[in-house]
Coordinates of N, CA and C and ligand atoms in Angstrom, one line a residue:
X1248 N 10.2 41.7 10.4 CA 10.3 40.7 8.9 C 10.5 40.1 8.5
X1249 N 11.3 39.1 8.2 CA 11.6 38.0 8.0 C 12.3 38.4 6.7
X1250 N 13.5 38.5 6.8 CA 14.4 38.4 5.3 C 13.1 36.9 3.4
X1251 N 13.2 38.0 2.4 CA 13.3 37.2 2.0 C 13.9 36.0 1.1
X1252 N 12.7 34.0 1.4 CA 13.9 33.6 0.8 C 13.5 33.8 -0.8
X1253 N 15.4 33.5 -1.1 CA 16.0 34.4 -2.9 C 15.3 32.5 -3.9
X1254 N 15.5 33.3 -4.2 CA 14.7 32.0 -5.6 C 15.1 32.2 -5.8
X1255 N 16.9 32.8 -6.7 CA 17.4 33.2 -7.4 C 18.3 30.9 -8.1
X1256 N 18.2 31.7 -8.9 CA 18.3 30.3 -9.9 C 17.3 29.1 -10.7
X1257 N 16.4 29.8 -9.6 CA 14.9 28.6 -10.1 C 14.1 29.4 -11.9
X1258 N 14.0 28.5 -12.4 CA 13.4 28.9 -13.9 C 11.5 29.0 -13.1
X1259 N 10.7 30.0 -13.5 CA 9.4 30.2 -12.8 C 8.0 30.3 -13.9
X1260 N 7.8 29.6 -13.9 CA 6.6 29.7 -15.3 C 4.8 30.5 -14.6
X1261 N 4.7 31.4 -15.1 CA 3.2 31.5 -14.2 C 2.4 31.9 -15.3
X1262 N 1.2 31.2 -15.5 CA -0.2 32.3 -16.3 C -0.6 33.0 -15.6
X1263 N -1.5 34.0 -16.2 CA -1.7 35.3 -15.7 C -2.9 35.9 -16.9
X1264 N -4.4 36.4 -16.0 CA -5.7 36.3 -17.1 C -6.2 36.2 -16.9
X1265 N -7.6 37.1 -18.5 CA -8.6 35.0 -18.6 C -8.0 34.6 -19.8
X1266 N -8.4 33.6 -20.8 CA -8.3 33.7 -22.0 C -9.4 34.1 -22.5
X1267 N -9.3 34.5 -24.1 CA -11.0 34.9 -24.7 C -11.2 33.4 -25.3
X1268 N -12.2 33.5 -25.8 CA -12.4 32.2 -27.1 C -13.3 33.2 -27.7
X1269 N -12.9 33.3 -28.5 CA -14.1 33.7 -30.5 C -14.4 33.1 -30.6
X1270 N -15.9 33.5 -31.3 CA -17.3 33.1 -31.7 C -16.9 33.7 -33.0
X1271 N -16.5 35.1 -33.5 CA -16.5 35.8 -34.9 C -15.7 36.7 -34.3
X1272 N -15.6 37.6 -35.8 CA -14.9 38.8 -35.6 C -14.9 39.1 -34.9
X1273 N -16.2 39.3 -34.5 CA -15.7 40.8 -33.8 C -16.4 39.9 -31.7
X1274 N -16.6 38.8 -31.6 CA -17.3 38.7 -30.6 C -16.3 37.4 -29.7
X1275 N -16.6 37.3 -28.2 CA -15.8 36.6 -27.9 C -16.2 35.8 -26.1
X1276 N -16.1 34.4 -25.8 CA -15.9 34.4 -24.7 C -15.6 34.1 -23.7
X1277 N -15.9 35.3 -22.2 CA -14.6 35.7 -22.1 C -15.0 34.8 -20.2
X1278 N -13.9 35.4 -19.6 CA -13.8 35.0 -17.6 C -13.8 36.3 -17.8
X1279 N -14.2 36.6 -16.3 CA -13.7 38.0 -15.5 C -12.5 37.9 -15.0
X1280 N -11.7 38.3 -15.1 CA -10.4 37.6 -14.8 C -9.6 39.1 -14.8
X1281 N -8.3 40.2 -14.3 CA -8.4 41.5 -14.0 C -6.8 41.3 -14.5
X1282 N -6.2 39.8 -13.8 CA -4.5 39.7 -14.1 C -4.1 39.8 -12.7
X1283 N -4.3 40.6 -12.3 CA -3.0 41.5 -11.3 C -2.4 40.7 -10.6
X1284 N -3.4 39.5 -9.6 CA -2.4 38.4 -9.1 C -1.1 37.8 -9.5
X1285 N -1.1 37.5 -10.9 CA -0.6 36.5 -11.5 C 0.1 37.6 -12.1
X1286 N 0.4 38.2 -12.3 CA 1.3 39.5 -12.1 C 1.9 40.4 -11.2
X1287 N 1.4 40.5 -10.4 CA 2.0 40.3 -9.0 C 2.7 38.9 -8.4
X1288 N 3.0 38.3 -9.1 CA 3.2 36.5 -8.7 C 4.6 36.7 -9.2
X1289 N 4.0 37.0 -10.4 CA 5.4 37.1 -11.3 C 7.1 38.3 -11.1
X1290 N 6.0 39.3 -10.5 CA 6.6 40.7 -10.6 C 7.5 40.5 -8.8
X1291 N 7.4 39.4 -8.2 CA 7.5 39.1 -7.1 C 8.8 37.7 -7.0
X1292 N 8.4 37.6 -8.2 CA 9.0 35.4 -7.8 C 10.6 36.1 -8.5
X1293 N 10.2 37.9 -9.9 CA 11.1 38.7 -10.4 C 12.1 39.3 -9.3
X1294 N 11.5 39.8 -8.1 CA 12.6 40.8 -7.3 C 13.9 39.6 -6.8
X1295 N 13.2 38.3 -6.4 CA 13.5 36.8 -5.9 C 14.8 36.6 -6.7
X1296 N 14.7 37.0 -8.3 CA 15.5 36.1 -8.4 C 15.6 35.9 -9.7
X1297 N 14.2 34.8 -9.4 CA 14.2 33.9 -10.1 C 14.0 34.3 -11.3
X1298 N 14.3 33.1 -12.6 CA 14.2 33.3 -13.9 C 12.3 33.1 -14.4
X1299 N 11.8 34.2 -14.7 CA 10.4 34.9 -14.4 C 9.5 34.5 -15.4
X1300 N 9.2 33.1 -16.4 CA 8.5 33.7 -17.9 C 6.0 33.7 -17.2
X1301 N 5.6 34.8 -18.1 CA 4.8 34.6 -17.4 C 4.4 35.2 -18.9
X1302 N 3.1 33.8 -19.5 CA 1.7 33.6 -19.9 C 0.7 34.9 -19.5
X1303 N 0.6 35.2 -21.1 CA -0.3 36.1 -19.9 C -1.6 36.3 -21.0
X1304 N -2.6 36.2 -20.7 CA -4.2 36.3 -21.8 C -4.2 37.4 -21.5
X1305 N -4.8 38.4 -22.4 CA -5.5 40.1 -22.5 C -6.3 41.1 -21.4
X1306 N -4.6 41.3 -20.2 CA -5.0 42.2 -19.8 C -4.3 43.6 -20.4
X1307 N -4.9 43.8 -19.6 CA -4.1 46.5 -19.9 C -3.1 45.7 -19.0
X1308 N -1.8 45.2 -18.7 CA -1.4 45.3 -17.4 C 0.2 45.7 -17.5
X1309 N 1.1 46.5 -16.8 CA 1.8 46.6 -17.4 C 2.7 45.5 -17.5
X1310 N 4.4 45.1 -18.3 CA 5.3 43.9 -17.6 C 6.6 44.6 -16.7
X1311 N 5.7 43.5 -15.6 CA 6.6 43.3 -14.0 C 8.7 43.5 -15.0
X1312 N 9.0 43.8 -14.3 CA 10.6 44.1 -14.3 C 11.5 43.0 -14.6
X1313 N 12.3 42.4 -15.8 CA 12.8 41.1 -15.4 C 11.8 39.7 -15.7
X1314 N 10.6 40.5 -16.7 CA 10.0 39.3 -16.3 C 9.7 39.3 -18.1
X1315 N 10.0 37.8 -18.7 CA 9.3 37.1 -20.3 C 8.2 37.5 -20.2
X1316 N 7.5 37.9 -20.7 CA 5.8 37.8 -20.7 C 6.3 37.2 -22.9
X1317 N 4.5 36.6 -22.0 CA 4.5 35.9 -23.4 C 2.5 36.0 -23.7
X1318 N 2.7 37.5 -24.8 CA 0.9 37.5 -24.8 C 0.3 35.9 -25.6
X1319 N -1.4 35.8 -25.1 CA -1.9 34.1 -25.7 C -3.0 35.2 -25.9
X1320 N -4.0 34.9 -26.5 CA -5.6 35.0 -26.2 C -6.9 33.3 -25.8
X1321 N -5.7 32.6 -26.2 CA -7.5 31.8 -26.1 C -7.0 30.3 -25.4
X1322 N -7.8 29.8 -24.7 CA -7.1 28.5 -23.6 C -5.5 27.9 -24.4
X1323 N -5.5 27.4 -25.5 CA -4.8 26.4 -26.6 C -3.5 27.0 -26.3
X1324 N -4.0 28.6 -26.9 CA -2.1 29.5 -26.7 C -1.9 29.9 -25.7
X1325 N -2.8 29.9 -24.8 CA -2.0 29.5 -23.5 C -1.5 28.0 -22.8
X1326 N -1.9 27.1 -23.5 CA -1.5 25.5 -22.8 C -0.4 25.2 -23.6
X1327 N -0.1 26.0 -25.7 CA 0.8 25.6 -26.4 C 1.9 26.7 -25.7
X1328 N 2.3 27.1 -24.9 CA 2.7 28.5 -24.2 C 2.9 28.3 -23.5
X1329 N 2.4 27.9 -22.5 CA 2.8 27.1 -21.0 C 3.5 25.8 -21.1
X1330 N 3.5 25.0 -22.2 CA 4.2 23.2 -22.6 C 5.4 24.3 -23.0
X1331 N 5.4 25.4 -23.8 CA 6.6 25.1 -24.9 C 7.5 26.2 -24.0
X1332 N 7.8 26.9 -22.8 CA 8.4 26.8 -21.0 C 9.1 26.2 -20.2
X1333 N 8.0 25.4 -20.7 CA 8.8 24.1 -19.5 C 10.6 23.6 -20.2
X1334 N 10.8 22.9 -19.5 CA 10.9 22.5 -18.4 C 11.1 23.8 -17.0
X1335 N 10.5 23.7 -15.6 CA 11.0 24.7 -15.4 C 10.8 24.4 -14.2
X1336 N 11.0 25.3 -12.9 CA 10.7 24.1 -11.4 C 9.8 24.5 -10.6
X1337 N 9.5 26.1 -10.8 CA 7.9 26.2 -11.1 C 7.1 26.1 -11.8
X1338 N 5.6 26.3 -11.5 CA 3.7 26.3 -12.4 C 3.1 26.7 -11.3
X1339 N 2.2 28.4 -11.6 CA 1.8 28.6 -11.0 C 0.9 29.3 -12.0
X1340 N -0.2 28.5 -12.2 CA -1.6 28.7 -12.4 C -2.2 29.4 -12.6
X1341 N -1.8 31.2 -12.2 CA -2.9 31.8 -11.6 C -3.8 32.3 -12.6
X1342 N -4.2 31.6 -14.5 CA -5.0 32.9 -15.3 C -6.3 31.3 -15.0
X1343 N -7.2 33.0 -15.1 CA -8.4 32.3 -15.0 C -9.3 31.4 -16.6
X1344 N -9.3 30.6 -16.6 CA -9.0 29.7 -18.5 C -10.0 29.6 -18.8
X1345 N -10.4 30.2 -19.9 CA -11.9 29.8 -20.4 C -12.1 28.2 -20.2
X1346 N -13.6 27.3 -19.7 CA -13.3 25.7 -19.7 C -14.2 25.4 -21.4
X1347 N -14.5 26.2 -22.0 CA -15.5 26.0 -23.0 C -15.5 27.3 -23.9
X1348 N -14.9 26.4 -25.6 CA -14.6 27.6 -26.3 C -15.4 26.9 -27.6
X1349 N -16.3 27.8 -28.2 CA -16.7 27.6 -29.9 C -15.9 26.2 -30.8
X1350 N -16.8 25.9 -31.2 CA -16.5 24.5 -31.7 C -15.6 24.8 -32.6
X1351 N -16.0 25.9 -33.9 CA -15.4 27.0 -34.8 C -15.8 28.3 -34.7
X1352 N -14.5 29.1 -35.0 CA -14.8 30.4 -35.0 C -16.0 30.9 -36.6
X1353 N -16.6 31.7 -36.5 CA -17.4 32.1 -37.4 C -16.6 33.0 -37.9
X1354 N -16.4 32.7 -39.7 CA -15.1 33.5 -40.5 C -16.0 34.8 -40.8
X1355 N -17.3 35.1 -40.7 CA -17.5 36.5 -40.3 C -18.8 36.9 -39.2
X1356 N -18.8 37.6 -39.3 CA -19.0 37.7 -38.3 C -21.3 37.2 -37.8
X1357 N -21.7 37.0 -37.0 CA -22.7 36.0 -37.3 C -24.5 37.2 -37.1
X1358 N -25.5 37.6 -38.8 CA -26.2 37.9 -38.1 C -27.3 37.1 -37.3
X1359 N -28.4 39.2 -36.7 CA -29.5 37.8 -35.9 C -30.1 37.6 -36.8
X1360 N -30.5 36.2 -36.3 CA -32.3 36.0 -37.4 C -32.5 35.3 -36.8
X1361 N -33.1 34.2 -36.3 CA -33.7 33.3 -35.3 C -33.6 34.3 -33.5
X1362 N -34.6 33.8 -32.8 CA -35.4 34.0 -32.0 C -33.9 33.3 -31.0
X1363 N -33.7 31.9 -30.4 CA -33.0 31.7 -29.8 C -31.6 31.5 -30.8
X1364 N -30.6 31.6 -30.0 CA -29.7 31.2 -31.3 C -28.4 29.8 -30.1
X1365 N -28.2 29.0 -30.9 CA -27.4 28.3 -29.6 C -26.1 27.6 -30.3
X1366 N -25.2 28.0 -29.0 CA -24.1 28.2 -29.8 C -23.2 26.2 -28.9
X1367 N -22.3 24.9 -30.1 CA -22.0 25.0 -30.0 C -20.2 24.5 -29.1
X1368 N -20.4 24.9 -28.1 CA -19.0 24.3 -27.5 C -17.7 23.2 -26.4
X1369 N -16.6 23.2 -27.2 CA -16.6 22.0 -26.5 C -15.0 22.1 -25.5
X1370 N -14.3 21.5 -25.4 CA -13.9 21.9 -23.7 C -12.6 21.9 -24.0
X1371 N -11.4 23.3 -23.2 CA -10.5 23.7 -23.9 C -9.7 22.8 -22.7
X1372 N -8.3 22.6 -23.6 CA -7.1 21.0 -22.8 C -6.5 21.7 -21.4
X1373 N -7.0 21.6 -20.4 CA -6.5 21.5 -18.9 C -5.0 22.2 -18.8
X1374 N -3.9 22.9 -19.2 CA -3.3 23.3 -18.7 C -2.7 22.9 -17.6
X1375 N -3.4 23.0 -16.5 CA -2.6 22.6 -15.0 C -2.9 21.0 -15.2
X1376 N -3.2 20.6 -15.5 CA -4.0 19.1 -15.2 C -1.4 18.5 -16.1
X1377 N -2.4 19.4 -17.5 CA -1.5 18.4 -18.0 C 0.3 19.0 -18.0
X1378 N 0.5 19.9 -17.3 CA 1.5 20.9 -16.2 C 2.1 18.9 -15.2
X1379 N 1.2 19.3 -14.3 CA 1.6 17.8 -13.0 C 2.1 16.9 -13.8
X1380 N 1.1 16.5 -15.6 CA 0.9 15.2 -15.5 C 2.3 14.9 -16.0
X1381 N 3.0 16.0 -16.3 CA 3.8 15.7 -18.1 C 5.0 15.1 -17.4
X1382 N 6.2 14.3 -18.1 CA 7.4 14.5 -18.2 C 8.3 14.9 -17.6
X1383 N 8.1 16.2 -18.0 CA 8.8 17.7 -16.9 C 8.7 17.9 -16.3
X1384 N 7.7 17.3 -15.3 CA 7.1 18.6 -14.9 C 7.4 18.8 -13.5
X1385 N 7.3 19.9 -12.9 CA 7.8 20.7 -12.9 C 8.1 20.7 -11.0
X1386 N 8.5 21.0 -10.0 CA 8.8 20.0 -8.3 C 8.0 20.5 -7.9
X1387 N 7.5 22.3 -8.5 CA 6.5 22.7 -7.8 C 4.8 22.7 -8.5
X1388 N 3.8 22.4 -8.3 CA 2.9 23.3 -9.4 C 1.2 23.8 -8.9
X1389 N 1.1 24.7 -9.0 CA 0.6 26.2 -8.1 C -1.1 26.1 -8.6
X1390 N -1.9 26.1 -7.8 CA -2.9 26.3 -8.6 C -4.0 27.3 -8.6
X1391 N -5.2 27.8 -8.5 CA -5.8 28.9 -8.1 C -7.0 27.8 -7.3
X1392 N -8.7 28.7 -7.0 CA -9.3 28.4 -7.4 C -10.2 28.8 -7.4
X1393 N -11.2 30.0 -8.0 CA -12.2 30.7 -7.8 C -12.8 30.2 -7.5
X1394 N -13.7 30.1 -6.3 CA -14.9 29.1 -6.4 C -16.1 30.3 -5.2
X1395 N -17.1 29.9 -5.3 CA -18.3 31.6 -5.5 C -19.4 29.7 -3.8
X1396 N -18.9 29.1 -3.7 CA -19.3 27.9 -2.7 C -18.6 26.7 -2.4
X1397 N -18.7 26.6 -1.1 CA -17.3 24.9 -0.6 C -15.9 25.0 -1.6
X1398 N -15.6 26.3 -0.7 CA -14.8 26.3 -1.2 C -13.6 25.8 -0.4
X1399 N -14.0 24.4 0.4 CA -12.5 24.5 1.5 C -12.4 22.7 0.1
X1400 N -13.4 22.5 -0.1 CA -14.2 20.8 -0.4 C -13.6 21.0 -2.0
X1401 N -14.3 21.9 -3.2 CA -13.8 22.6 -3.9 C -11.9 23.1 -4.7
X1402 N -11.4 23.1 -3.1 CA -10.7 23.8 -3.8 C -9.0 22.8 -3.0
X1403 N -9.4 21.4 -2.5 CA -8.7 20.4 -2.3 C -9.5 18.8 -3.0
X1404 N -10.6 19.2 -4.0 CA -10.8 18.3 -4.7 C -9.5 18.6 -6.0
X1405 N -10.0 19.6 -6.3 CA -9.0 20.4 -7.6 C -6.7 19.9 -7.2
X1406 N -6.6 19.9 -6.3 CA -5.3 19.4 -5.3 C -5.2 18.5 -5.5
X1407 N -6.4 16.9 -5.1 CA -6.3 15.4 -5.4 C -6.4 15.7 -6.4
X1408 N -6.7 15.7 -7.5 CA -6.6 15.7 -9.1 C -6.1 16.0 -9.4
X1409 N -5.9 16.4 -10.0 CA -4.2 17.3 -10.6 C -3.1 17.3 -10.2
X1410 N -2.7 16.7 -8.6 CA -2.0 16.2 -8.3 C -1.3 17.7 -8.4
X1411 N -1.9 18.4 -7.6 CA -1.5 19.6 -7.4 C -0.1 19.9 -5.5
X1412 N 0.8 20.8 -5.8 CA 1.7 21.1 -3.9 C 0.7 21.6 -3.6
X1413 N 0.6 22.9 -4.2 CA -0.8 24.2 -3.3 C -1.4 24.3 -4.3
X1414 N -2.6 25.2 -3.7 CA -4.1 25.5 -4.5 C -4.2 26.9 -3.3
X1415 N -4.5 27.5 -4.1 CA -5.1 29.0 -3.8 C -5.4 28.6 -3.6
X1416 N -6.9 29.3 -3.0 CA -8.6 29.4 -3.1 C -8.7 30.6 -2.9
X1417 N -9.9 30.9 -3.6 CA -10.4 32.3 -3.2 C -11.3 32.4 -3.1
X1418 N -12.0 33.5 -2.7 CA -14.0 33.7 -2.8 C -14.1 34.0 -3.6
X1419 N -15.0 34.0 -4.4 CA -15.4 35.7 -5.8 C -17.1 35.5 -5.5
X1420 N -17.2 37.0 -6.3 CA -19.1 36.8 -6.0 C -19.2 37.5 -4.5
X1421 N -18.1 37.8 -3.2 CA -18.0 38.6 -3.1 C -17.5 40.7 -2.8
X1422 N -17.7 40.7 -2.8 CA -17.7 42.3 -2.4 C -16.3 43.4 -1.8
X1423 N -15.1 43.6 -2.1 CA -14.5 44.3 -2.7 C -13.2 42.8 -2.7
X1424 N -13.3 42.0 -3.3 CA -12.4 40.4 -4.0 C -12.1 40.6 -4.1
X1425 N -11.7 39.8 -4.6 CA -11.7 38.5 -6.5 C -11.2 39.6 -7.0
X1426 N -11.8 39.3 -8.3 CA -12.0 39.9 -9.8 C -10.7 41.3 -10.2
X1427 N -11.6 42.4 -9.4 CA -10.7 43.5 -10.2 C -10.1 44.1 -9.3
X1428 N -10.5 43.3 -7.6 CA -10.2 44.3 -6.6 C -8.0 44.2 -6.6
X1429 N -7.7 45.7 -6.1 CA -6.3 45.2 -5.3 C -5.6 44.6 -4.8
X1430 N -6.9 43.9 -3.8 CA -7.5 43.0 -2.6 C -7.3 42.1 -2.5
X1431 N -7.5 40.8 -1.7 CA -7.4 39.6 -1.9 C -7.2 38.7 -0.5
X1432 N -7.6 37.7 -0.8 CA -7.4 37.1 0.5 C -7.1 35.5 -0.2
X1433 N -7.0 34.5 -0.1 CA -6.5 33.6 -0.4 C -6.4 32.6 0.9
X1434 N -6.5 31.4 0.0 CA -6.2 30.1 1.9 C -5.4 29.0 0.7
X1435 N -4.2 28.6 1.2 CA -4.0 27.8 0.6 C -3.8 26.1 0.9
X1436 N -4.0 25.3 0.6 CA -4.5 24.0 0.8 C -3.5 23.7 -0.2
X1437 N -2.8 22.6 0.8 CA -1.6 21.2 0.0 C -2.2 19.7 0.8
X1438 N -1.4 18.9 1.0 CA -2.4 18.0 0.8 C -2.2 17.3 2.7
X1439 N -0.7 18.5 3.0 CA -0.4 18.2 4.1 C -1.3 19.2 5.1
X1440 N -1.9 20.2 5.4 CA -1.5 21.6 5.6 C -2.8 22.9 4.7
X1441 N -2.8 23.4 5.7 CA -3.8 25.4 5.5 C -3.4 26.7 5.9
X1442 N -2.7 27.6 5.4 CA -2.6 28.3 5.3 C -2.9 29.5 5.1
X1443 N -4.2 30.5 6.2 CA -4.5 31.5 5.4 C -3.5 32.4 5.2
X1444 N -4.8 33.2 4.3 CA -3.0 34.0 4.2 C -4.7 35.4 3.4
X1445 N -4.0 37.0 3.8 CA -4.4 38.8 4.6 C -5.9 38.4 4.6
X1446 N -6.7 39.0 5.0 CA -7.2 40.4 3.0 C -5.8 41.4 3.6
X1447 N -5.2 40.8 1.9 CA -3.9 41.8 1.9 C -3.7 42.7 0.9
X1448 N -3.8 43.3 0.1 CA -3.4 43.6 -1.2 C -2.4 42.3 -1.9
X1449 N -2.7 41.9 -3.1 CA -2.1 41.1 -4.1 C -1.0 40.7 -4.1
X1450 N 0.2 42.4 -4.6 CA 1.1 42.5 -4.3 C 1.7 41.6 -3.1
X1451 N 1.6 41.7 -1.9 CA 2.0 40.7 -0.2 C 1.0 40.2 -1.0
X1452 N 0.1 39.7 -1.1 CA 0.2 37.9 -0.9 C 0.8 37.4 -2.2
X1453 N 0.7 38.3 -2.9 CA 2.2 37.0 -3.8 C 3.4 36.9 -3.3
X1454 N 3.7 37.9 -2.4 CA 4.9 37.6 -2.3 C 4.8 36.2 -1.2
X1455 N 4.4 36.0 -0.2 CA 3.2 35.8 1.4 C 3.4 34.0 0.2
X1456 N 2.9 34.0 -1.1 CA 2.6 33.2 -1.6 C 4.3 32.8 -2.3
X1457 N 4.9 33.2 -2.1 CA 5.9 32.4 -2.7 C 6.5 32.2 -1.9
X1458 N 6.8 33.1 -0.3 CA 7.3 32.1 0.8 C 7.0 30.4 1.1
X1459 N 5.8 30.5 0.9 CA 5.1 28.9 0.7 C 6.3 28.1 -0.3
X1460 N 5.3 28.1 -1.3 CA 5.9 27.8 -2.7 C 7.6 27.5 -2.4
X1461 N 8.6 28.4 -2.3 CA 10.2 28.5 -1.8 C 10.6 27.5 0.1
X1462 N 9.6 27.6 1.0 CA 10.1 27.0 1.5 C 9.9 25.2 2.2
X1463 N 8.5 25.7 0.8 CA 8.5 23.2 -0.3 C 9.5 23.5 -0.7
X1464 N 10.7 24.1 -0.9 CA 11.3 23.5 -3.1 C 12.3 23.7 -1.1
X1465 N 12.6 24.5 -0.4 CA 13.9 24.7 0.3 C 14.0 23.2 1.4
X1466 N 12.3 22.5 1.3 CA 12.3 21.8 2.4 C 12.7 20.1 2.2
Ligands
CTP1920 N1 -6.6 25.9 -15.3 C1 -6.2 25.2 -16.1 N2 -6.8 25.2 -18.0 C2 -8.1 24.3 -18.1 C3 -8.5 25.3 -16.5 C4 -8.5 25.8 -15.3 O1 -4.9 25.7 -16.5 N3 -8.5 25.0 -19.1 C5 -6.4 26.1 -14.2 C6 -6.4 27.8 -13.5 O2 -5.1 28.2 -14.1 C7 -6.5 26.8 -12.4 C8 -7.4 24.9 -12.1 O3 -6.9 25.3 -13.6 O4 -5.3 27.2 -11.3 C9 -8.5 25.6 -11.5 O5 -9.0 25.9 -12.5 P1 -11.0 26.5 -11.7 O6 -11.5 27.4 -13.4 O7 -11.2 26.7 -10.0 O8 -11.0 24.5 -11.6 P2 -11.5 23.5 -13.3 O9 -10.6 22.6 -13.6 O10 -11.7 23.9 -14.2 O11 -12.8 23.5 -12.6 P3 -14.3 24.0 -12.5 O12 -14.3 25.1 -12.8 O13 -15.5 23.0 -13.3 O14 -14.5 24.1 -11.0
CA1921 CA1 -12.8 26.6 -15.0

């Protein structure tokens, strides 16, 4: 194995975990995400000497050594924390952000009455797209895509639409990979290439993804 490429002197912002969109004081809409992948990336980047800001949704994970952690709950809070952490050299959007949130959060617990309850949901801000389009765009913007089907087409579509440098795609909904697991397999797409990583522990995948990022930054 070759020595890990140093990331010393670089500022890297990572988002991780799910977001929870509150419905009332006791209920929320959330995503299945353990946060393990994003936390592993933050830990690996800090080990390589980067200055790391980790914007974390609600997860039960320890803060990696030498990482500045900012805890958030909702997609809007995640967006505000990420934007406030810019400028940066790299943004890695590993969070599983809720796409929709209730239009309003009920002040009191919603009581059951009718047989059918309709919730009105509104789109949340797309942090990854906003970071990539911002005047202080990081030199390298990396997204994730958890897909159940047509992985390459969906991932490449997001790469192009959000003007990303890299997108790490993985298949979800199959046993032994994705959400809660410690292992995963990623296919990383760029405009000019594709690279398969794993199956491997998320800690190893994090390091291999950082190598791809470092190579692009040093190219
Ligand atoms: N993302 C984000 N903000 C959102 C939604 C997604 O920053 N409101 C980021 C995720 O962190 C991830 C990437 O966008 O890096 C792709 O997320 P994904 O859910 O796969 O794609 P979407 O663009 O939301 O499209 P869809 O859910 O319809 O597949
Ligand atoms: Ca989504």
